[in-house]
Coordinates of C-alpha atoms and ligand atoms in Angstrom, one line a residue:
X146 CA 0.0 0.0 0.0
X147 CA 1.4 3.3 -0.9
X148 CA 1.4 6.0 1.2
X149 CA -1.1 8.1 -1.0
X150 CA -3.5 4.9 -0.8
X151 CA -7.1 6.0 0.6
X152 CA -6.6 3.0 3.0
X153 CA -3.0 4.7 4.3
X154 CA -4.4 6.1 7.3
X155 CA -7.5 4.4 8.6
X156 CA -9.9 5.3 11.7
X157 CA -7.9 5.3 14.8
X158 CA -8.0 3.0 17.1
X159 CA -11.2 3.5 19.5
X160 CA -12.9 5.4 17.4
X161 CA -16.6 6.2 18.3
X162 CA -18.7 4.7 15.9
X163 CA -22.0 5.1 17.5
X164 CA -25.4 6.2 16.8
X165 CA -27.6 9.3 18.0
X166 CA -31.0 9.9 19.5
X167 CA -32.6 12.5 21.5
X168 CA -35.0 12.6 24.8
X169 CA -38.3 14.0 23.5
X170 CA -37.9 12.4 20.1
X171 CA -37.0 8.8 21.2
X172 CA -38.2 8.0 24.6
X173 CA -42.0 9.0 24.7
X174 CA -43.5 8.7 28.5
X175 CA -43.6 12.3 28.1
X176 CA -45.4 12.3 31.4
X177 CA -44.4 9.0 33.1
X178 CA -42.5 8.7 36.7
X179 CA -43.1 12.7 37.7
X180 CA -41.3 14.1 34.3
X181 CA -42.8 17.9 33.9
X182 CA -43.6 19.3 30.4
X183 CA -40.6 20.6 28.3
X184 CA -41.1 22.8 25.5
X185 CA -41.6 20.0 23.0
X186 CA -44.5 18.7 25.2
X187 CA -46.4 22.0 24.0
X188 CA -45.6 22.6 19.9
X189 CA -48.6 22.2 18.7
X190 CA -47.8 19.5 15.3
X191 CA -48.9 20.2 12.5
X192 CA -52.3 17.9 11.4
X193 CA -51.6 14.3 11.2
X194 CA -48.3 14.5 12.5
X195 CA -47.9 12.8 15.9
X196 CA -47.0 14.3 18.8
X197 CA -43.9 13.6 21.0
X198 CA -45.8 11.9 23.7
X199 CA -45.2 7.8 22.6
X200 CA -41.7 8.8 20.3
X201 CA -40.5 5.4 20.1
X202 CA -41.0 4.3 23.6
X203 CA -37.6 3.8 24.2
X204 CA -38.6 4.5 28.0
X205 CA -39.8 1.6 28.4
X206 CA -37.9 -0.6 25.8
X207 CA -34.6 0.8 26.5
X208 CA -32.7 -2.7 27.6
X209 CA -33.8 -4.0 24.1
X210 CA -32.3 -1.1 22.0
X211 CA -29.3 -1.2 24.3
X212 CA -28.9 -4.8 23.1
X213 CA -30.0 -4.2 19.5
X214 CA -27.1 -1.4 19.8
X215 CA -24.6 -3.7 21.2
X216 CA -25.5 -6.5 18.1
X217 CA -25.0 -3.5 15.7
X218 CA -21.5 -3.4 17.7
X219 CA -21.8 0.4 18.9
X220 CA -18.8 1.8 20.7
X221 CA -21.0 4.7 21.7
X222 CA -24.8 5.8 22.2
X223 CA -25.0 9.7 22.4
X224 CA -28.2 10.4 23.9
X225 CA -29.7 13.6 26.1
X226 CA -31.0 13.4 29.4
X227 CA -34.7 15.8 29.7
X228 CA -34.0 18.0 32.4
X229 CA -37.8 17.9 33.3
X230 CA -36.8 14.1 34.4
X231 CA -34.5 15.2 36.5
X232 CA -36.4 18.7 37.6
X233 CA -39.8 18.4 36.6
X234 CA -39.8 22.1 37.0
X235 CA -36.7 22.5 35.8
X236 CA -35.3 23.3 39.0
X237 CA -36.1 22.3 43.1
X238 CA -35.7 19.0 44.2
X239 CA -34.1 15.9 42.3
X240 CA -37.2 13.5 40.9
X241 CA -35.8 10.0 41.6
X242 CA -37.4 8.2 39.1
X243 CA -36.4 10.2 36.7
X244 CA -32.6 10.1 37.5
X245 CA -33.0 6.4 38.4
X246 CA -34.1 5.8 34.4
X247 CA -30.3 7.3 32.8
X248 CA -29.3 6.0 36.1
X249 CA -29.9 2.3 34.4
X250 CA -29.5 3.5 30.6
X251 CA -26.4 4.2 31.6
X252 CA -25.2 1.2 33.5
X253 CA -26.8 -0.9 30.7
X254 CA -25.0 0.9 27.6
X255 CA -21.6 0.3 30.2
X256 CA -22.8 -3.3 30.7
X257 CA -22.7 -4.1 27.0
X258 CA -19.6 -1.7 26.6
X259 CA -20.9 1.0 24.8
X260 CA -19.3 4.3 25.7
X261 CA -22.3 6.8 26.7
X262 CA -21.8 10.3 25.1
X263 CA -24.8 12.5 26.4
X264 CA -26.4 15.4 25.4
X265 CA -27.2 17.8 28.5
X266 CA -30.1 19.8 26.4
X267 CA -31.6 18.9 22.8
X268 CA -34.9 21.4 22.2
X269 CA -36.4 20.4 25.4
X270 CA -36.5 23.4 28.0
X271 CA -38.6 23.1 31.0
X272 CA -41.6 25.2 31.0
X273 CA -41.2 25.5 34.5
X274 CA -38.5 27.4 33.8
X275 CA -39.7 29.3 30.8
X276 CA -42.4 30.5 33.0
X277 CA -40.1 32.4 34.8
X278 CA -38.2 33.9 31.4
X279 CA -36.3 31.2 30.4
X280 CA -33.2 31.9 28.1
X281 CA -34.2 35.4 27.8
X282 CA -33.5 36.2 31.8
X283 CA -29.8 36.1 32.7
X284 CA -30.7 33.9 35.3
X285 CA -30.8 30.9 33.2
X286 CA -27.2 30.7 33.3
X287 CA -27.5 29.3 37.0
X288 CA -30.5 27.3 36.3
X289 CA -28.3 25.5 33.2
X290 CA -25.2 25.5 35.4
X291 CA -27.4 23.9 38.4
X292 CA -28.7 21.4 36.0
X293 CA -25.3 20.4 34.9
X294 CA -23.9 19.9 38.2
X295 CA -26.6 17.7 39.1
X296 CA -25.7 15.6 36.2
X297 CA -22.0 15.5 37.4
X298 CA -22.9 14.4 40.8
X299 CA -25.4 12.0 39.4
X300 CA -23.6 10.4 36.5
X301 CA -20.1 12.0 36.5
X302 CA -18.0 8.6 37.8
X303 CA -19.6 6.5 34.5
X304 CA -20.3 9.5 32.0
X305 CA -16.5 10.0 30.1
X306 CA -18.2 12.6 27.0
X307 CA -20.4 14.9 27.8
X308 CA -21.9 17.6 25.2
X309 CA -23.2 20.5 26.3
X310 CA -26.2 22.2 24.3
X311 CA -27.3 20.9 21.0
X312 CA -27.4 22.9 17.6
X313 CA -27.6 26.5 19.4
X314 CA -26.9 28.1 16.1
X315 CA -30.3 26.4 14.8
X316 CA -32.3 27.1 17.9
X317 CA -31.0 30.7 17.1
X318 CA -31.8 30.8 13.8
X319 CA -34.7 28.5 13.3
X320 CA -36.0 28.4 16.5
X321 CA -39.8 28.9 15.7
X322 CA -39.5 26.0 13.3
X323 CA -37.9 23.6 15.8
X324 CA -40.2 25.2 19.0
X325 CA -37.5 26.4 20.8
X326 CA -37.8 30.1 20.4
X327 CA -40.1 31.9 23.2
X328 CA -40.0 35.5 23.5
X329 CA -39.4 36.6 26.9
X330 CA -42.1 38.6 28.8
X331 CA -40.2 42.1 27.7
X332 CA -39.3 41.1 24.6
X333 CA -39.6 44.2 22.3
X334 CA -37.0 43.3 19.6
X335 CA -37.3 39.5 18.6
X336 CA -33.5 39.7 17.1
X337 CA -32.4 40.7 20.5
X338 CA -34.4 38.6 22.6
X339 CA -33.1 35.3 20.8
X340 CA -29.5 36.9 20.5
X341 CA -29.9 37.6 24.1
X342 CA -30.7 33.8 24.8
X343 CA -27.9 32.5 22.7
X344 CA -25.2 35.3 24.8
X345 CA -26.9 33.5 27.9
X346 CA -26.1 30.0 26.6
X347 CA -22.6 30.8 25.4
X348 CA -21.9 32.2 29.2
X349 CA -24.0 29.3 30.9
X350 CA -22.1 26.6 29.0
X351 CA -18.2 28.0 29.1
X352 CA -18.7 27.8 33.3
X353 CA -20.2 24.4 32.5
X354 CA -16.9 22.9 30.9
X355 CA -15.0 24.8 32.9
X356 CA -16.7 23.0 36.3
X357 CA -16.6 19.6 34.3
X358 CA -13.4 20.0 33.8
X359 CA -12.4 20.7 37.3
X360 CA -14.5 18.1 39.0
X361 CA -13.3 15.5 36.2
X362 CA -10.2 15.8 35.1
X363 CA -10.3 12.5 32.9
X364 CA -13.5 13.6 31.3
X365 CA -14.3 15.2 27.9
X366 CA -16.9 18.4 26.9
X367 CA -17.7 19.9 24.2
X368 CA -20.6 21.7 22.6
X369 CA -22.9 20.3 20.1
X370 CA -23.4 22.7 16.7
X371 CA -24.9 22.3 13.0
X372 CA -21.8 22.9 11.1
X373 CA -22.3 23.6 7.3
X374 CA -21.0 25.5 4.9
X375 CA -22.5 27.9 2.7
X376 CA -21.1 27.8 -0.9
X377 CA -21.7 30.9 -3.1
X378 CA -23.9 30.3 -6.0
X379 CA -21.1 32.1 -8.6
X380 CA -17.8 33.1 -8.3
X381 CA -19.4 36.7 -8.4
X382 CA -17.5 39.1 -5.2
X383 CA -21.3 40.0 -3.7
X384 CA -22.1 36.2 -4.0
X385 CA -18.6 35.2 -2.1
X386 CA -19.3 38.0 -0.1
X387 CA -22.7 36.6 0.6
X388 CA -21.5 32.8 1.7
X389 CA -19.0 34.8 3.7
X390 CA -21.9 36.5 5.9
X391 CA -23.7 33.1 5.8
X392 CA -21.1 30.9 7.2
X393 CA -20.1 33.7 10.1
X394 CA -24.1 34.0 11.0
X395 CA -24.6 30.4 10.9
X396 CA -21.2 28.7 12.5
X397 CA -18.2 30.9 13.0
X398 CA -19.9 33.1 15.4
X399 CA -20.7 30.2 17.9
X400 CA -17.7 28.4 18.0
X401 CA -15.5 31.7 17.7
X402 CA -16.9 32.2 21.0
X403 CA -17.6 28.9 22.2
X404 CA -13.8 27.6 21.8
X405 CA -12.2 30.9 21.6
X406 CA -13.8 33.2 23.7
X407 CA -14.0 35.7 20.7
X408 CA -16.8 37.8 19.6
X409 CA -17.1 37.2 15.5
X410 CA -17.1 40.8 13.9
X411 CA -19.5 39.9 10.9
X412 CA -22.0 39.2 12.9
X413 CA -21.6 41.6 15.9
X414 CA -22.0 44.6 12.7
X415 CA -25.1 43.0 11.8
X416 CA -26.7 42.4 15.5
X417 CA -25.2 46.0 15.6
X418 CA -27.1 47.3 12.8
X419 CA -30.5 46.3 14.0
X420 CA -30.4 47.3 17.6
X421 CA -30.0 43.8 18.4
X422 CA -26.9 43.2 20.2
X423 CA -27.1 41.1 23.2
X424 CA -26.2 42.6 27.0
X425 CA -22.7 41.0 28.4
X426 CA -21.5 41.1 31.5
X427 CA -18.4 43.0 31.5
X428 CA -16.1 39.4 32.2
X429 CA -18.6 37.1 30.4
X430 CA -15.9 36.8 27.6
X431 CA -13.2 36.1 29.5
X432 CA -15.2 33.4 31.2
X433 CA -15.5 32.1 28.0
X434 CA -11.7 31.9 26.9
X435 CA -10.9 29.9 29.8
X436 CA -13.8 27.3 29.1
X437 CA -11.5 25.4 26.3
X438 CA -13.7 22.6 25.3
X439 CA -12.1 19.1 24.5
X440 CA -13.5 18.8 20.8
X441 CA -16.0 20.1 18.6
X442 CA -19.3 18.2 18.4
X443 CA -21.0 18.8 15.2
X444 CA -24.4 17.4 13.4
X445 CA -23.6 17.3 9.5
X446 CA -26.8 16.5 6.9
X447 CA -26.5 18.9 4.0
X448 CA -24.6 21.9 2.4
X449 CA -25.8 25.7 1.5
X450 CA -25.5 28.0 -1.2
X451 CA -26.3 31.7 -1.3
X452 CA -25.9 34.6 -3.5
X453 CA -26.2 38.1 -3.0
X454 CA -29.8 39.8 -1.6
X455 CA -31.3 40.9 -4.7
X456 CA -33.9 42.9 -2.2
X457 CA -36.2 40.0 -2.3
X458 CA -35.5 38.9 1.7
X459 CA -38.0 41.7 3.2
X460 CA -39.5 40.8 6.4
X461 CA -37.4 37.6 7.3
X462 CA -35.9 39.3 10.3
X463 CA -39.0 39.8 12.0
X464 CA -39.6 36.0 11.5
X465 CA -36.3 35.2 13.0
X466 CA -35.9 32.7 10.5
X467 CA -33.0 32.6 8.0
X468 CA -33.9 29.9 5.5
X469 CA -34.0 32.2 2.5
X470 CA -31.7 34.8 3.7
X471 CA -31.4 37.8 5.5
X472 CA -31.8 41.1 4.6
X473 CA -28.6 43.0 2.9
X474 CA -27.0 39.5 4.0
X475 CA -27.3 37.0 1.5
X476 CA -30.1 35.1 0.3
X477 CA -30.4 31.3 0.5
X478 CA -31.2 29.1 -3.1
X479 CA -31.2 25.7 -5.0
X480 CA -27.6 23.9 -5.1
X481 CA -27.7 23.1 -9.0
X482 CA -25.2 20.6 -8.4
X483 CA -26.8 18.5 -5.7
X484 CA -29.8 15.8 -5.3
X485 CA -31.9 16.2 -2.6
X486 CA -33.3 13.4 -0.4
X487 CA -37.1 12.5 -0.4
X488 CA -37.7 16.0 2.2
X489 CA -35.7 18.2 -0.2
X490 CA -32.2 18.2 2.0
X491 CA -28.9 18.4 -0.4
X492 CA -26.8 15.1 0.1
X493 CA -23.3 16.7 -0.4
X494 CA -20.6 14.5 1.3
X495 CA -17.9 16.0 -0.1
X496 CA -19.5 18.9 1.9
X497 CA -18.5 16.8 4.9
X498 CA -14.6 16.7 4.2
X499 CA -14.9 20.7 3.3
X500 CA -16.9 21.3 6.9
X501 CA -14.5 18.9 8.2
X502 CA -10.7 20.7 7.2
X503 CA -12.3 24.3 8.2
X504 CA -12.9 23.2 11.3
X505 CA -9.3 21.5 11.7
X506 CA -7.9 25.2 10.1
X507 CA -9.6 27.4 12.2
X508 CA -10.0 25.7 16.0
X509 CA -7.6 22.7 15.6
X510 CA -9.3 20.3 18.3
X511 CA -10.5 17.0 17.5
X512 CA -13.9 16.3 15.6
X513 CA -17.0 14.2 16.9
X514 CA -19.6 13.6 14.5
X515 CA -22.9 13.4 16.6
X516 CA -25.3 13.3 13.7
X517 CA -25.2 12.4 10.0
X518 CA -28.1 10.5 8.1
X519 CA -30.8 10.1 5.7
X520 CA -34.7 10.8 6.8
X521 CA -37.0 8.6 4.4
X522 CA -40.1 7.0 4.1
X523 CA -38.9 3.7 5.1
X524 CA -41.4 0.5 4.1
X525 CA -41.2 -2.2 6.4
X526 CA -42.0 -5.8 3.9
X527 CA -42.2 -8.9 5.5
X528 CA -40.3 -7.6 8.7
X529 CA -37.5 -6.3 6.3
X530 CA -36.5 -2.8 5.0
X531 CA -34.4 -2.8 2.5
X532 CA -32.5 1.0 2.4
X533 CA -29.7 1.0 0.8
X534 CA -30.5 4.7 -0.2
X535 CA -29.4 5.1 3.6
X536 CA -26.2 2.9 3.4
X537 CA -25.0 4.9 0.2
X538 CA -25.7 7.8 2.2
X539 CA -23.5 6.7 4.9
X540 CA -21.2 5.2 2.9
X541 CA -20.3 8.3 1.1
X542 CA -19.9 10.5 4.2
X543 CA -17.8 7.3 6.2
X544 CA -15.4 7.9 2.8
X545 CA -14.9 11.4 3.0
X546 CA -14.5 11.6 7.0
X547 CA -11.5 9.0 6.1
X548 CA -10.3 11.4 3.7
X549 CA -10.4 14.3 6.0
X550 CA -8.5 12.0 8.9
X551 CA -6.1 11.3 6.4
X552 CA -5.8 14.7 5.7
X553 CA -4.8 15.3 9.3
X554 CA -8.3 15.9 10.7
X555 CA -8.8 14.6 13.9
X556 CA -12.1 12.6 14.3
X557 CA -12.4 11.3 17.5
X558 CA -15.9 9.4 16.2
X559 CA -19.0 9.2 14.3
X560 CA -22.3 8.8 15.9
X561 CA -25.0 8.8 12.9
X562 CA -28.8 10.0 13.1
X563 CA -30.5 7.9 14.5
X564 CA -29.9 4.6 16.5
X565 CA -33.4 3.4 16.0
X566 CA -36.1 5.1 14.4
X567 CA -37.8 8.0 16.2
X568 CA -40.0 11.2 15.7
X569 CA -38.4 13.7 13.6
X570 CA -38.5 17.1 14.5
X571 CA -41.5 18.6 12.7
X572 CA -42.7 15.8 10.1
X573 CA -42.9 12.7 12.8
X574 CA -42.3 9.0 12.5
X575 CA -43.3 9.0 8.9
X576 CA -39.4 10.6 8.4
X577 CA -37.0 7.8 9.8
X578 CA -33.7 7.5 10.1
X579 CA -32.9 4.9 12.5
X580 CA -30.9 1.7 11.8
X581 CA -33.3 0.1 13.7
X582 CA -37.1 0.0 12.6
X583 CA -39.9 0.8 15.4
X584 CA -43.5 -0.1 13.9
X585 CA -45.2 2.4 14.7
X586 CA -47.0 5.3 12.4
X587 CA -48.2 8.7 12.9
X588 CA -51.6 7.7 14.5
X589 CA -51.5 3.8 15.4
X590 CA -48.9 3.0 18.0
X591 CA -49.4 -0.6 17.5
X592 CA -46.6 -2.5 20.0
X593 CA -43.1 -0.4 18.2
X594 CA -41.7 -3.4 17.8
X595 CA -38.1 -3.5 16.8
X596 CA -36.9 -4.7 13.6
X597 CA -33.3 -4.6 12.1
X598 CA -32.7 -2.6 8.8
X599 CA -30.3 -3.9 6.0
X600 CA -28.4 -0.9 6.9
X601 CA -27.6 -2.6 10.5
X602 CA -26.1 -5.3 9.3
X603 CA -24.2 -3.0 6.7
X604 CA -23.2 -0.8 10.1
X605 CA -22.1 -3.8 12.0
X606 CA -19.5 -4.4 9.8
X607 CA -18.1 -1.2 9.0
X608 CA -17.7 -1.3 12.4
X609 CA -16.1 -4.5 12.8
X610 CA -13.7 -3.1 10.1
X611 CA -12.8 -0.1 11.7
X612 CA -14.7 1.9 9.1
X613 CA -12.5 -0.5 6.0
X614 CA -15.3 -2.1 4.5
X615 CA -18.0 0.4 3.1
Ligands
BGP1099 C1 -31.1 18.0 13.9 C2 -31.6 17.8 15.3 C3 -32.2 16.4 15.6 C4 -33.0 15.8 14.4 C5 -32.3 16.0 13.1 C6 -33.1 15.7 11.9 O1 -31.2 19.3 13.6 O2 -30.5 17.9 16.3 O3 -33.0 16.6 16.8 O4 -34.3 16.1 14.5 O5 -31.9 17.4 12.9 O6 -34.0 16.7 11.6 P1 -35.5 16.4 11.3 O7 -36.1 15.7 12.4 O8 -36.1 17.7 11.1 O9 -35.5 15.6 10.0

């Protein structure tokens, strides 16, 4: 084998290849054993579209995905813990029988040696706590650092990975889509109020890592973005210009601050311009340089593309919503170059290897992958589903993650959307993704009984190949 081979420099040894899920979407017993209502508990779902209330009942079938994960040969589960489990208010006393369920999640993933990677907060914010302002109010910095601790205490001799917030950039940026933006009670600029959220989480999180790190030397943090780039639709200057203003409003200015403690100027002008910019403590930076996270967490699905605002982006501030663009900014359009999957999402691996060596370039820690995948109408025949759309997916993005690590990228692991099958954010269980089949639909629960995709068994032994065999 030469040394420019693509098999010259394969995954390193004890690599994370694991799978993803989240709370609300996966666990149902939205209400079971004194867990309070989370924001998710209240979106109201569009018609036909199930609720979050049954997900995939993981709850209650948890020591058969565990050993469904362990056939698969897993290394990893990264799941999130609902803080209304553990406060069903979201703060006040511990609810037992909420704890006591990662409490045994977690013991059963170690059982079966599966490394657990967890997720502190995915989308699902107590409304005990939103009540009383939520992210808007500054103190929801102690609440989230409260939370945390509790976790530490809790599960900090078994838990070795711990990601702090998941995909803050989207809950910025999309948050009315995903249910996670709520204005605070004085909100009077929507810009501000959600800026003012994110400023809170950046602050809450960096004395997060800094307390993991004290109380667990041995352990790892990170946070938990939506990395993706945004390529300009010509080689035009306004249209570079334009992916330039994309990518610093939809990644650089989160992990600028999140791993560098830095304040990204792109963004600050536009926050600036719009009377939008968030109030800081005069030391909440600083806090933030000394946080030093242990890697970068990021979900990867699909690439952008953007060209210069052609004055047709009116009115998308006030929505809060940056899908196709922001004023003066750049506005958002059709990849010419890319298919799209069955819900109109580019599949761009390459995209992957380019997110992948910026990331190296401009932080230089090592990479976790915590999602990746395909959402389809799966069809379950005769206790089969055959998706090799989803293994070619996979496939291609396992391939170009190899060619970044032989690049010099440092991927630590790969932890595809989803483990099993569960409800998708806004277009339910009709939109899977799992590895794993639950038989369920949008209105008839029936028993979600488990079955094994073709793309397990493909999965099981890329695994068992150390990511060789694609
Ligand atoms: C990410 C979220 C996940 C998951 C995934 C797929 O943004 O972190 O929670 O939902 O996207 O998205 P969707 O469910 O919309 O298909």
């Amino acid at each position: 084998m030469n040394g420019n081979s693509p098999m010259s420099k394969a995954f390193p040894k004890g690599f994370l290849w694991g799978a993803s899920t989240s709370a609300y979407q996966v666990e149902g017993a939205s209400r079971e054993d004194g867990k309070g209502p989370s924001w998710q508990d209240e979106k109201v779902m569009p018609e036909g579209t199930t609720d979050f209330a049954v997900a995939a009942d993981q709850y209650h079938h948890y020591k058969e995905d565990v050993a469904l994960m362990a056939q698969m040969g897993l290394k990893a589960y990264r799941f999130s813990i609902a803080w209304t489990r553990i406060f069903p208010q979201g703060d006040g006393a511990v609810n037992p029988k909420g704890a006591a369920y990662y409490d045994n999640l977690i013991n059963e993933l170690l059982a079966h040696g599966i490394e657990p990677v967890v997720t502190m907060f995915h989308f699902d914010y107590p409304m005990g706590l939103q009540k009383k302002g939520g992210w808007s109010v500054r103190e929801s910095i102690d609440w989230f650092c409260r939370y945390a601790n509790t976790l530490f205490d809790l599960y900090g001799d078994r838990v070795k990975y711990w990601l702090t917030i998941n995909e803050q950039n989207l809950q910025t940026l999309y948050g009315k889509l995903i249910g996670t933006f709520h204005a605070g009670a004085d909100c009077q600029n929507e810009l501000q109020d959600i800026y003012q959220q994110n400023h809170h989480m950046f602050v809450a999180q960096a004395r997060v890592i800094q307390e993991c790190h004290r109380r667990f030397p041995d352990a790892k943090i990170g946070p938990a973005l939506n990395v993706a780039l945004a390529y300009p639709l010509t080689p035009k200057t306004e249209d570079v210009l334009a992916a330039q203003n994309y990518n610093s409003i939809r990644n650089w200015y989160y992990l600028d601050a999140l791993v560098r403690g830095e304040r990204n100027q792109i963004v600050r002008k536009y926050l600036e311009d719009r009377g939008a910019l968030p109030i800081e403590e005069a030391d909440d930076y600083d806090e933030m340089k000394k946080a030093h996270p242990d890697f970068i967490a990021f979900n990867y699905y699909n690439s952008l593309c953007c060209e210069a605002d052609d004055g047709s982006t009116q009115g998308m501030d006030a929505k809060v919503f940056v899908a196709r663009g922001i004023k003066g900014l750049f506005k958002g359009c059709k990849n010419p170059y890319l298919e799209t999957t069955q819900y109109g999402w580019e599949i761009d691996p390459e995209g992957l290897f380019a997110v992948a060596r910026q990331l190296q370039e401009r932080y230089g820690l090592p990479l976790l992958v915590t999602e990746n995948g395909l959402g389809n109408r799966d069809e379950l025949v005769d206790g089969r589903v055959h998706d090799s759309y989803r293994i070619d997916y996979l496939a291609k993005h396992i391939e170009m993650m190899r060619r970044a690590v032989e690049e010099g990228c440092n991927f630590i692991g790969y932890c595809p959307w989803s483990a099993v099958d569960l409800v998708s954010t806004t277009k339910g269980i009709t939109k899977r993704y799992g590895f794993i089949y639950v038989d369920r639909d949008e209105t008839d629960l029936r028993q979600c009984r488990r079955y094994r995709k073709d793309s397990f068994y493909w999965y099981q032994k890329v695994i068992r190949s150390n990511g060789t065999e694609l």
